[in-house]
Coordinates of C-alpha atoms and ligand atoms in Angstrom, one line a residue:
M1 CA 0.0 0.0 0.0
N2 CA 2.8 2.5 0.9
N3 CA 4.3 2.1 -2.6
L4 CA 1.1 3.2 -4.2
P5 CA 1.3 6.6 -5.9
I6 CA 0.2 10.0 -4.6
G7 CA -2.4 11.3 -7.1
L8 CA -2.6 15.0 -8.1
F9 CA -4.9 16.8 -10.4
D10 CA -5.4 20.3 -11.7
S11 CA -7.3 22.0 -14.5
G12 CA -4.0 21.9 -16.4
I13 CA -0.3 22.5 -16.0
G14 CA -0.4 24.9 -13.0
G15 CA -0.6 22.2 -10.4
T16 CA 2.9 21.1 -11.4
S17 CA 4.1 24.0 -9.1
I18 CA 2.6 22.0 -6.3
W19 CA 4.0 18.7 -7.6
K20 CA 7.5 20.2 -7.7
E21 CA 7.3 21.1 -4.0
V22 CA 5.9 17.6 -3.2
I23 CA 8.7 15.7 -4.8
K24 CA 11.3 18.0 -3.2
L25 CA 10.0 17.1 0.3
L26 CA 9.0 13.5 -0.5
P27 CA 11.6 12.3 -2.9
N28 CA 10.8 8.6 -2.4
E29 CA 7.1 8.8 -3.2
N30 CA 5.6 7.8 -6.6
T31 CA 3.2 10.2 -8.2
I32 CA 0.5 10.3 -10.9
Y33 CA -0.5 13.8 -12.1
L34 CA -3.6 14.6 -14.2
A35 CA -3.6 17.8 -16.3
D36 CA -7.2 18.4 -17.4
S37 CA -6.1 21.1 -19.8
K38 CA -8.9 20.3 -22.2
N39 CA -11.3 21.7 -19.7
A40 CA -9.2 24.7 -18.5
P41 CA -9.9 27.2 -17.2
Y42 CA -12.0 25.8 -14.3
G43 CA -12.2 29.3 -12.8
E44 CA -14.7 30.5 -15.3
K45 CA -17.1 27.6 -14.8
S46 CA -20.0 27.2 -12.5
S47 CA -19.6 25.5 -9.1
D48 CA -21.5 22.4 -10.4
E49 CA -19.3 22.1 -13.4
I50 CA -16.1 22.3 -11.3
L51 CA -17.5 19.6 -9.0
A52 CA -18.3 17.3 -11.9
L53 CA -14.8 17.7 -13.3
S54 CA -13.3 17.2 -9.9
I55 CA -15.3 13.9 -9.5
K56 CA -14.1 12.7 -12.9
N57 CA -10.4 13.4 -12.0
T58 CA -10.8 11.8 -8.6
E59 CA -12.3 8.6 -10.0
L60 CA -9.6 8.3 -12.5
L61 CA -6.9 8.7 -9.9
I62 CA -8.7 6.1 -7.7
T63 CA -8.8 3.7 -10.6
K64 CA -5.1 4.2 -11.1
G65 CA -4.6 3.0 -7.5
C66 CA -3.6 6.2 -5.7
K67 CA -3.3 6.2 -1.9
L68 CA -4.0 9.9 -1.4
I69 CA -5.1 12.7 -3.6
I70 CA -3.8 16.2 -3.7
I71 CA -6.2 18.6 -5.3
A72 CA -3.5 20.8 -6.9
C73 CA -6.0 23.5 -7.8
N74 CA -7.5 26.2 -5.6
T75 CA -10.6 26.4 -7.8
A76 CA -11.4 22.6 -7.5
T77 CA -10.5 22.6 -3.8
T78 CA -12.7 25.5 -2.8
N79 CA -15.7 24.1 -4.8
A80 CA -15.4 20.4 -4.4
I81 CA -13.3 19.2 -1.5
E82 CA -16.1 19.0 1.0
Y83 CA -18.1 16.8 -1.4
L84 CA -15.1 14.6 -2.3
R85 CA -14.2 14.0 1.3
K86 CA -17.7 13.0 2.1
N87 CA -18.1 10.6 -0.9
Y88 CA -14.7 9.0 -1.4
N89 CA -12.8 6.8 1.0
I90 CA -9.4 8.3 0.3
P91 CA -7.5 11.1 2.0
F92 CA -7.6 14.4 0.2
I93 CA -5.2 17.3 0.6
G94 CA -6.5 20.6 -0.8
I95 CA -5.1 24.0 -1.6
E96 CA -6.7 27.3 -0.7
P97 CA -5.4 30.9 -1.0
A98 CA -3.0 31.5 1.9
I99 CA -5.1 34.3 3.5
K100 CA -4.3 33.3 7.0
P101 CA -0.5 33.7 7.0
A102 CA -0.8 36.8 4.9
A103 CA -3.3 38.4 7.3
L104 CA -1.2 37.4 10.3
L105 CA 2.0 38.8 8.9
S106 CA 0.7 42.0 7.4
K107 CA 2.0 45.2 9.0
T108 CA 0.2 47.6 6.8
G109 CA -3.2 45.9 7.4
A110 CA -3.8 45.4 3.7
I111 CA -3.2 42.3 1.6
G112 CA -4.0 41.4 -2.0
V113 CA -5.5 38.2 -3.3
L114 CA -5.1 37.2 -7.0
A115 CA -7.2 34.1 -7.7
T116 CA -9.8 32.7 -10.2
K117 CA -13.4 33.8 -10.2
G118 CA -14.4 30.3 -9.2
T119 CA -12.2 30.5 -6.1
L120 CA -13.2 34.0 -5.1
T121 CA -16.9 33.3 -5.3
S122 CA -16.7 30.0 -3.5
K123 CA -18.3 29.4 0.0
L124 CA -15.0 28.1 1.3
F125 CA -13.1 31.2 0.3
E126 CA -15.8 33.4 1.9
K127 CA -15.6 31.4 5.2
T128 CA -11.7 31.5 5.3
T129 CA -11.8 35.2 4.6
K130 CA -14.3 35.9 7.3
E131 CA -12.4 33.8 9.7
Y132 CA -8.9 35.2 9.1
A133 CA -9.1 38.5 7.3
N134 CA -12.1 40.2 8.9
N135 CA -10.0 43.0 10.5
I136 CA -7.8 43.8 7.6
T137 CA -8.3 45.2 4.1
H138 CA -8.2 42.5 1.5
I139 CA -8.3 43.4 -2.1
E140 CA -9.5 40.5 -4.2
Q141 CA -8.8 40.4 -7.9
D142 CA -10.0 37.8 -10.5
G143 CA -7.1 36.9 -12.7
E144 CA -9.3 36.3 -15.7
G145 CA -7.3 35.3 -18.8
L146 CA -4.1 34.4 -17.0
V147 CA -4.7 30.6 -16.8
S148 CA -5.6 30.4 -20.5
L149 CA -2.4 32.2 -21.5
I150 CA -0.3 30.0 -19.2
E151 CA -2.0 26.9 -20.7
Q152 CA -0.9 28.2 -24.2
G153 CA 2.7 28.4 -22.9
K154 CA 2.7 32.2 -23.1
L155 CA 4.4 32.7 -19.8
N156 CA 6.6 35.6 -20.8
S157 CA 4.2 37.2 -23.3
P158 CA 3.3 40.9 -23.4
E159 CA -0.4 39.9 -22.9
I160 CA 0.5 38.3 -19.5
K161 CA 2.5 41.4 -18.5
Q162 CA -0.3 43.7 -19.4
L163 CA -3.0 41.7 -17.5
L164 CA -0.7 41.5 -14.4
E165 CA -0.3 45.3 -14.5
I166 CA -4.0 45.8 -14.8
Y167 CA -4.8 43.4 -11.9
I168 CA -1.9 44.2 -9.5
K169 CA -1.2 47.9 -9.9
P170 CA -4.5 49.1 -8.3
M171 CA -3.7 46.9 -5.2
L172 CA -0.5 48.8 -4.6
T173 CA -2.6 52.0 -4.1
Y174 CA -4.0 50.3 -1.0
N175 CA -0.5 49.8 0.4
I176 CA -0.7 46.0 0.4
D177 CA 2.4 44.3 1.9
H178 CA 1.4 40.7 1.0
L179 CA 0.1 39.3 -2.3
V180 CA -1.5 35.9 -2.1
L181 CA -1.3 33.8 -5.2
G182 CA -4.6 31.9 -5.0
C183 CA -4.2 29.8 -8.1
T184 CA -1.5 27.1 -8.7
H185 CA -0.8 28.4 -12.2
Y186 CA 0.4 31.8 -10.9
P187 CA 3.7 30.8 -9.2
Y188 CA 5.0 30.5 -12.8
L189 CA 4.4 34.3 -13.0
I190 CA 6.4 35.3 -9.9
P191 CA 9.3 36.9 -11.9
Q192 CA 6.8 39.1 -13.8
I193 CA 4.8 39.9 -10.6
K194 CA 8.0 40.9 -8.8
N195 CA 8.8 43.4 -11.5
I196 CA 5.5 45.0 -10.7
V197 CA 5.4 44.9 -6.9
G198 CA 9.1 45.3 -6.2
D199 CA 10.6 44.3 -2.8
K200 CA 8.0 45.8 -0.5
V201 CA 5.3 43.2 -1.2
K202 CA 5.8 39.6 -0.2
I203 CA 4.4 37.1 -2.6
I204 CA 2.8 34.1 -0.9
D205 CA 1.8 30.8 -2.5
S206 CA 0.8 27.6 -0.8
G207 CA 3.0 25.0 -2.6
E208 CA 5.4 24.3 0.3
A209 CA 2.6 24.2 2.9
V210 CA 0.7 21.6 0.8
A211 CA 3.9 19.4 0.5
K212 CA 4.3 19.6 4.3
Q213 CA 0.7 18.8 5.0
T214 CA 1.0 15.8 2.6
K215 CA 4.0 14.5 4.5
A216 CA 2.3 14.9 7.8
I217 CA -0.8 13.1 6.7
L218 CA 1.1 10.2 5.1
E219 CA 3.1 9.8 8.3
K220 CA 0.0 10.0 10.4
I221 CA -1.8 7.2 8.5
H222 CA 1.5 5.2 8.1
L223 CA 1.3 5.4 4.3
N224 CA 4.7 7.1 3.7
I225 CA 7.5 5.3 1.9
E226 CA 10.4 4.8 4.2
V227 CA 12.7 2.8 2.0
K228 CA 13.8 4.2 -1.3
T229 CA 13.0 2.1 -4.3
A230 CA 12.8 3.0 -8.0
V231 CA 10.5 6.1 -8.0
S232 CA 8.0 6.6 -10.8
H233 CA 6.3 9.9 -11.8
Q234 CA 3.6 9.6 -14.4
F235 CA 1.8 12.6 -16.0
Y236 CA -1.4 12.4 -18.1
I237 CA -2.7 15.3 -20.2
N238 CA -5.8 15.3 -22.3
I239 CA -4.5 17.7 -25.0
N240 CA -1.2 18.0 -26.9
K241 CA 1.5 17.2 -24.3
T242 CA 4.1 19.8 -25.4
V243 CA 3.0 22.5 -23.0
L244 CA 3.3 20.1 -20.0
Q245 CA 6.7 18.9 -21.1
N246 CA 7.8 22.5 -21.4
I247 CA 6.7 23.5 -17.9
L248 CA 8.6 20.4 -16.6
N249 CA 11.9 21.3 -18.4
D250 CA 13.6 22.3 -15.1
V251 CA 12.8 19.0 -13.5
T252 CA 15.9 16.8 -12.8
V253 CA 14.1 13.5 -11.7
N254 CA 12.8 11.0 -14.2
F255 CA 9.2 11.3 -15.3
N256 CA 6.9 10.2 -18.1
V257 CA 4.3 12.3 -19.9
E258 CA 1.5 10.7 -21.8
E259 CA -1.6 11.9 -23.7
L260 CA -4.8 10.3 -22.5
E261 CA -8.5 10.8 -23.1
F262 CA -10.3 11.7 -19.8
Ligands
DGL301 N1 -4.7 26.0 -11.1 C1 -6.1 26.3 -10.9 C2 -6.3 27.0 -9.5 O1 -5.4 26.8 -8.7 C3 -6.6 27.1 -12.1 C4 -8.0 27.2 -12.2 C5 -8.5 27.4 -13.6 O2 -8.4 26.5 -14.4 O3 -9.1 28.5 -13.8 O4 -7.2 27.6 -9.3

């Protein structure tokens, strides 16, 4: 059982930012990653549609024998994790915008949150915000268009630069000192975001926290791998695989990318 893979899914290639943190912290674990790029962006879909897609991905990962599932997508987590935990007998780790640490660490009393519409309008996001950011100013911005451009491999394009400026510059007028990246695609934009916000704004994403949580849960339920064997990392994508291969070109471990209908 311990040798079974950790499953991860995202609306596309963004969740690889989480996968990279997971394999850094848990180098002995096997993984299977689903990139549902055919259906990206999830963030523009209704809550019911996001739930249906999350169920489809979960069932495929269960069929493939995963021991735990990381929902490497804020939009899917905030719209589906409650249902998935209730209806499937497998541990789930989710990812939510890191409002809590940003609010606790803020000195100016103002933080920015860049996330998808699907995340920002979810009940879970509303609950987290009420709980942890009630006493501070939080400027929420829908990053419409960013996921699609990243899925097209246009990471360093003028279109991305322009959208980021439109979305982030107004936040700076509120004197934010933390910017929460509430979408797993956005860590790939950190260099461009840094060019806009400079040194005074700390950029927060949740990748490392998810990896730590995964480690803690696997140890708690005694499903972690203790002895190193040959490690396998399998990626499945339901469109042309080039864009996924490109985002993985800094990875030094062995992995396999395959196109699959799902
Ligand atoms: N990576 C997904 C997230 O974290 C992107 C959602 C989308 O496809 O719009 O929210």
